[in-house]
PDB file of N, CA and C in Angstrom:
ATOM      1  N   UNK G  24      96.681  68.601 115.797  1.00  0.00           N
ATOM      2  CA  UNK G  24      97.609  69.657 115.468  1.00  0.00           C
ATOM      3  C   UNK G  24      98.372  70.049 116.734  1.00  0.00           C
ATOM      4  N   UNK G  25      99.861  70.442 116.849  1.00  0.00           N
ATOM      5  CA  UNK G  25     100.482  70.733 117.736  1.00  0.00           C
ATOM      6  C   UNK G  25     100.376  72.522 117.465  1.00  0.00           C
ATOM      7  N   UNK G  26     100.704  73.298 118.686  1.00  0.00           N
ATOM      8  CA  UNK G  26     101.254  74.360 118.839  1.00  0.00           C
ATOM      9  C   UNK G  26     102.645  74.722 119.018  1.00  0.00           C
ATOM     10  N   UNK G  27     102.617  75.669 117.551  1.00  0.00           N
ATOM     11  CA  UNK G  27     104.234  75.888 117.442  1.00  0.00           C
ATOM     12  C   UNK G  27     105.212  76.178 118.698  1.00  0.00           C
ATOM     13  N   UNK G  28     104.944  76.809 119.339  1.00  0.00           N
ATOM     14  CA  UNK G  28     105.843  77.070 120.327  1.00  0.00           C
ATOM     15  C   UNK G  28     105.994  76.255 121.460  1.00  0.00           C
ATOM     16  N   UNK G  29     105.200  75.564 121.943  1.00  0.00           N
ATOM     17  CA  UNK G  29     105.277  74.605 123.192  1.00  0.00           C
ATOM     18  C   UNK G  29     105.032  73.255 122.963  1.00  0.00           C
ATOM     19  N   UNK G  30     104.285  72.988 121.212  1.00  0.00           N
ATOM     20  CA  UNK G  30     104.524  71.614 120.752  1.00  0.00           C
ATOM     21  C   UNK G  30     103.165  70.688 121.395  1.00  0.00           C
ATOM     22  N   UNK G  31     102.345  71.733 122.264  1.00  0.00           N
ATOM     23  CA  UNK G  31     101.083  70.852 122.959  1.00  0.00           C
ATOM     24  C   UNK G  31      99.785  71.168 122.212  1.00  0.00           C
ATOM     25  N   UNK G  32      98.784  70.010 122.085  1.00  0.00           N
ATOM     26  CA  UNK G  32      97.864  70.045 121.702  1.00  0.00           C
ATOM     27  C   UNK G  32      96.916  71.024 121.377  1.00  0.00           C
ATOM     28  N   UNK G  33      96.390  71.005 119.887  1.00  0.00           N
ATOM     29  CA  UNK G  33      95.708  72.354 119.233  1.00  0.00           C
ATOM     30  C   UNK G  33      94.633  71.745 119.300  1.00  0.00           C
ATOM     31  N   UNK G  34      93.282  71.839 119.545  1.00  0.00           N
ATOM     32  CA  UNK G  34      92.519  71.535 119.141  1.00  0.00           C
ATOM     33  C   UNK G  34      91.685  72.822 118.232  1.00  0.00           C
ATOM     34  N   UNK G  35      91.360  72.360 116.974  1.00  0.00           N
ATOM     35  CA  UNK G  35      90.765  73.574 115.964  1.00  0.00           C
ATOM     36  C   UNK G  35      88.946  73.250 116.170  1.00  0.00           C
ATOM     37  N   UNK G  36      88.293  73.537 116.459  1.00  0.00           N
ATOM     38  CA  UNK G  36      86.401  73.742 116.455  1.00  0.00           C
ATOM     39  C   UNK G  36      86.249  74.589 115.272  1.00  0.00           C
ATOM     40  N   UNK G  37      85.578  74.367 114.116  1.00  0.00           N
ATOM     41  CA  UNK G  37      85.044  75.179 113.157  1.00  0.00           C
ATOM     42  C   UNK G  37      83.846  76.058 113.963  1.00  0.00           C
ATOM     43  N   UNK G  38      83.071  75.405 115.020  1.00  0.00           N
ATOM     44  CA  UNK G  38      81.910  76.284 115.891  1.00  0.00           C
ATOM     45  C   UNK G  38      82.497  77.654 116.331  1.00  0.00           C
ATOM     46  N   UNK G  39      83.862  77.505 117.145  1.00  0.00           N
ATOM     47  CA  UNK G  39      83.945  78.185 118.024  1.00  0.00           C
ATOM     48  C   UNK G  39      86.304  78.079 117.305  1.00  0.00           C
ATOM     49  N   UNK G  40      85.529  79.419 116.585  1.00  0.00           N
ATOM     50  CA  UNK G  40      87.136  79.372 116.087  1.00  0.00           C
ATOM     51  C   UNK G  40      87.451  80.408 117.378  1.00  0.00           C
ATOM     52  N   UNK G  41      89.277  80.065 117.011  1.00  0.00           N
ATOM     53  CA  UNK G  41      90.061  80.930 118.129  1.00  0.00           C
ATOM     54  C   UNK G  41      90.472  81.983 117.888  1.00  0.00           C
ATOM     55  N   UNK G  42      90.916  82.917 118.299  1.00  0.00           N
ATOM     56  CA  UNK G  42      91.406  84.141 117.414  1.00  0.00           C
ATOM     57  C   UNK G  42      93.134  83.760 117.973  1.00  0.00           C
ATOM     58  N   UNK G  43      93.402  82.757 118.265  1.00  0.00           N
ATOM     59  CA  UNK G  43      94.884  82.403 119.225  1.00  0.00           C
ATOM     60  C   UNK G  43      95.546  81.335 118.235  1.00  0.00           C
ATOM     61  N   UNK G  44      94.470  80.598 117.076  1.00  0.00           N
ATOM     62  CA  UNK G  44      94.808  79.750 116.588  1.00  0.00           C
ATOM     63  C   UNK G  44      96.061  80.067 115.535  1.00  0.00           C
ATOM     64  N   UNK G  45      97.272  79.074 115.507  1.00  0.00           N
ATOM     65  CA  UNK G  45      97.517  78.027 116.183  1.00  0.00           C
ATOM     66  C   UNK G  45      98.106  77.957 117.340  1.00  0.00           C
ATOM     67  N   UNK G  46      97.992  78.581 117.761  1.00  0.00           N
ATOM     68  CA  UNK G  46      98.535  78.275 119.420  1.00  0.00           C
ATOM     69  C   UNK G  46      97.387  77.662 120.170  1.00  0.00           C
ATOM     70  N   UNK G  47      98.045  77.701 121.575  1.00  0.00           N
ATOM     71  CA  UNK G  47      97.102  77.024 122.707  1.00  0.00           C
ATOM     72  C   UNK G  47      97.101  77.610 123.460  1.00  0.00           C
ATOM     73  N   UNK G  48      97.644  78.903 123.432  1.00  0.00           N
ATOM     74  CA  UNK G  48      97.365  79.905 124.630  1.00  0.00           C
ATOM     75  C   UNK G  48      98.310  81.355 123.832  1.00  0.00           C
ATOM     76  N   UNK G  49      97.557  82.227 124.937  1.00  0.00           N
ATOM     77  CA  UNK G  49      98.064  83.669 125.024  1.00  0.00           C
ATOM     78  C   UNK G  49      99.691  83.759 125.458  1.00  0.00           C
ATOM     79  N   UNK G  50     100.186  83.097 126.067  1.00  0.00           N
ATOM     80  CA  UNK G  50     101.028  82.745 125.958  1.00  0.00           C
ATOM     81  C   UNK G  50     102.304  82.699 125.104  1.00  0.00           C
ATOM     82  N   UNK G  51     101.718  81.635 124.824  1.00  0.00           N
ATOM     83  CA  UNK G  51     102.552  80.824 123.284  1.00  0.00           C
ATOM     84  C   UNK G  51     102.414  81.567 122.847  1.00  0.00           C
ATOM     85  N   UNK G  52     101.300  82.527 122.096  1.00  0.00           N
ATOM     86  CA  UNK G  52     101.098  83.515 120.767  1.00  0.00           C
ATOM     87  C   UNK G  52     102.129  85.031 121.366  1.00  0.00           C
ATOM     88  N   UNK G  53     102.196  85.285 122.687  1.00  0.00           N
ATOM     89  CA  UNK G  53     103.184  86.441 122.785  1.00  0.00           C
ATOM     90  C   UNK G  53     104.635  85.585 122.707  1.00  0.00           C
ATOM     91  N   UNK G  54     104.915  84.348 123.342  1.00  0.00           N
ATOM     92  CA  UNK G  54     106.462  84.172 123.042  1.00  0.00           C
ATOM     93  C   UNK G  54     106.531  84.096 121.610  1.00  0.00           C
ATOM     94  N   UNK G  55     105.574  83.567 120.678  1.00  0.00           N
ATOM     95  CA  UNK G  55     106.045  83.597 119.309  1.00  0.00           C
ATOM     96  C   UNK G  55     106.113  85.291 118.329  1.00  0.00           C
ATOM     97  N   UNK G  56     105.266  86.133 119.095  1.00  0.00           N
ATOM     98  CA  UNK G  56     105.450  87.320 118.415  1.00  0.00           C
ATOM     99  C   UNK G  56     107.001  87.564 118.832  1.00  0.00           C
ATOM    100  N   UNK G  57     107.325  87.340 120.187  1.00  0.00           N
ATOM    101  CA  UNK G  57     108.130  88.227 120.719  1.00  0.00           C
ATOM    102  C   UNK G  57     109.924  87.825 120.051  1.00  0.00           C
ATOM    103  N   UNK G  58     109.664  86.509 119.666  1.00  0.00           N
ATOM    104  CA  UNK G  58     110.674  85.673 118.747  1.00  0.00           C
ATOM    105  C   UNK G  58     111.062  86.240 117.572  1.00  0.00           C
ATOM    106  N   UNK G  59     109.768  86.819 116.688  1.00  0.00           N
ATOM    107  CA  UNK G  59     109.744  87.079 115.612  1.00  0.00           C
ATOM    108  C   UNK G  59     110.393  89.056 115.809  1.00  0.00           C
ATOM    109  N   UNK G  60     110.024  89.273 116.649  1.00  0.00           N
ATOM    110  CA  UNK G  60     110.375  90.729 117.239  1.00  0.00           C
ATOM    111  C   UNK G  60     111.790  91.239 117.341  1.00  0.00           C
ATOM    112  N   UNK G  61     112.222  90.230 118.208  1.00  0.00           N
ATOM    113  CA  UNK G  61     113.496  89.798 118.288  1.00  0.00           C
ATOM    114  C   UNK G  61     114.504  89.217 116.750  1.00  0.00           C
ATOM    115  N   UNK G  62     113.721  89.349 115.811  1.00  0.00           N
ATOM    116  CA  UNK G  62     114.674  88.948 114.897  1.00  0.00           C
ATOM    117  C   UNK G  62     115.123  87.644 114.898  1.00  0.00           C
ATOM    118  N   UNK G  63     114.672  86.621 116.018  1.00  0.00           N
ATOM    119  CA  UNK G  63     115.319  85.374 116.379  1.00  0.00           C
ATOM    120  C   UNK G  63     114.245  84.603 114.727  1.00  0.00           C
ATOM    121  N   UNK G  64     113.029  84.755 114.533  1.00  0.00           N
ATOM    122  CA  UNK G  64     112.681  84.104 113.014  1.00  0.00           C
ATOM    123  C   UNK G  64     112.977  85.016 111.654  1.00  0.00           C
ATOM    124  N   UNK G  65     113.379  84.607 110.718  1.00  0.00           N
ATOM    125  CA  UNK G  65     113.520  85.468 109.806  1.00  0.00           C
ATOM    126  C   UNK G  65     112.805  84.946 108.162  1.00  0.00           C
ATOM    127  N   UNK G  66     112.260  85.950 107.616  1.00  0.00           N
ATOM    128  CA  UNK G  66     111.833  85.540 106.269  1.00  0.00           C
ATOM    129  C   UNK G  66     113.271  85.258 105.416  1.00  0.00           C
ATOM    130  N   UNK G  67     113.497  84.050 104.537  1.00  0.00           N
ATOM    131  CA  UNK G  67     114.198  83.740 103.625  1.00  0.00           C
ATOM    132  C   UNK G  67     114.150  85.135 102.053  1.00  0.00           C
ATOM    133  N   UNK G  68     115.295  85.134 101.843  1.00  0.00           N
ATOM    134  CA  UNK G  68     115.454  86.223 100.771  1.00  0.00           C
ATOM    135  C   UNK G  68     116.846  87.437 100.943  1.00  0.00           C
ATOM    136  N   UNK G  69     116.649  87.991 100.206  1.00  0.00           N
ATOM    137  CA  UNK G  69     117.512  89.474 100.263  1.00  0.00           C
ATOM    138  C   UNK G  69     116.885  90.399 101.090  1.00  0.00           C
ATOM    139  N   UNK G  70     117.874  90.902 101.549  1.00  0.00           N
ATOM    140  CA  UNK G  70     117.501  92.390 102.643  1.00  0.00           C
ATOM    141  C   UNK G  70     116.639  93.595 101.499  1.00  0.00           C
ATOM    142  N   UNK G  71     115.368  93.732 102.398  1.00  0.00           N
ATOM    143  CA  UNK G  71     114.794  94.827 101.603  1.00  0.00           C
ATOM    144  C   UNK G  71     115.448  96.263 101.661  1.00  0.00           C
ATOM    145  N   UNK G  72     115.252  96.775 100.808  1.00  0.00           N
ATOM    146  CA  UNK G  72     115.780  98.039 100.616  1.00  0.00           C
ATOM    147  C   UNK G  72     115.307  99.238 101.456  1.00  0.00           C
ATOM    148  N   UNK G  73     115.692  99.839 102.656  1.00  0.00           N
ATOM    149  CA  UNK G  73     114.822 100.453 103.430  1.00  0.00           C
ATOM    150  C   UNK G  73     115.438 101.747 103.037  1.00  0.00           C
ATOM    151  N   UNK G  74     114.525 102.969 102.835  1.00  0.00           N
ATOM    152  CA  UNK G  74     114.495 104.347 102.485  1.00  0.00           C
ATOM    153  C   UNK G  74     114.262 104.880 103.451  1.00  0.00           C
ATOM    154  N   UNK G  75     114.814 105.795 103.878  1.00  0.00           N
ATOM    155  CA  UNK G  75     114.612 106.998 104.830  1.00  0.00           C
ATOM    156  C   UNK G  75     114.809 108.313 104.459  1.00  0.00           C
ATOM    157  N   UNK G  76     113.430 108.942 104.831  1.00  0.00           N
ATOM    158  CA  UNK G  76     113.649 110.161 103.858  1.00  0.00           C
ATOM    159  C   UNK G  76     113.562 111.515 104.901  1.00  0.00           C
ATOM    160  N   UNK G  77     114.421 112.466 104.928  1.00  0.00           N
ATOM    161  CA  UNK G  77     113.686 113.270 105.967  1.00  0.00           C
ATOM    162  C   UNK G  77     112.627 113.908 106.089  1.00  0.00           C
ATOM    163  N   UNK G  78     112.225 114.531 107.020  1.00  0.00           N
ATOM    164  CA  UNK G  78     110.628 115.006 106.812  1.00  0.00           C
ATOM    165  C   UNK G  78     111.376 116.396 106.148  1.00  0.00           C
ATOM    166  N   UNK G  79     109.902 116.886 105.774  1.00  0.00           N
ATOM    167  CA  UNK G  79     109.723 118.264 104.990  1.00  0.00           C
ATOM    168  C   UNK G  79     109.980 119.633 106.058  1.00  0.00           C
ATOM    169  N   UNK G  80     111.057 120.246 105.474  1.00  0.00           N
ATOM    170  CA  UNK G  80     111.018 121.408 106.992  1.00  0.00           C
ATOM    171  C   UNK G  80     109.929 122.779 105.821  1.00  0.00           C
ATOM    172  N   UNK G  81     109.082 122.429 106.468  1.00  0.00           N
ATOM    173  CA  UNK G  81     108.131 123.391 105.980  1.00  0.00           C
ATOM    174  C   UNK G  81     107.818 125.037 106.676  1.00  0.00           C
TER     175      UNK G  81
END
């Protein structure tokens, strides 16, 4: 298995799972959050409908 972001070797252990998997490093797993953060990946579909409501002036 490759790792998405740098394309280098995954190795998966059922013994000794990763909590990084699929990546290959700490690394890779922050440039890929930080991609997705950035808006640079996007889910396929229509724009969800976002509500904003004001708070309660109580």
């Amino acid at each position: 298995m490759r790792c998405p972001t740098c394309r280098g070797p995954v190795v998966r252990d059922p013994a000794r799972p990763s909590k990084l998997f699929p990546f290959c490093s700490e690394r890779c797993h922050l440039v890929d959050l930080g991609r997705w953060l950035g808006e640079e990946f996007r889910i396929p579909g229509p724009p969800a409908d976002v509500v904003v409501q004001a708070p309660d002036e109580d």
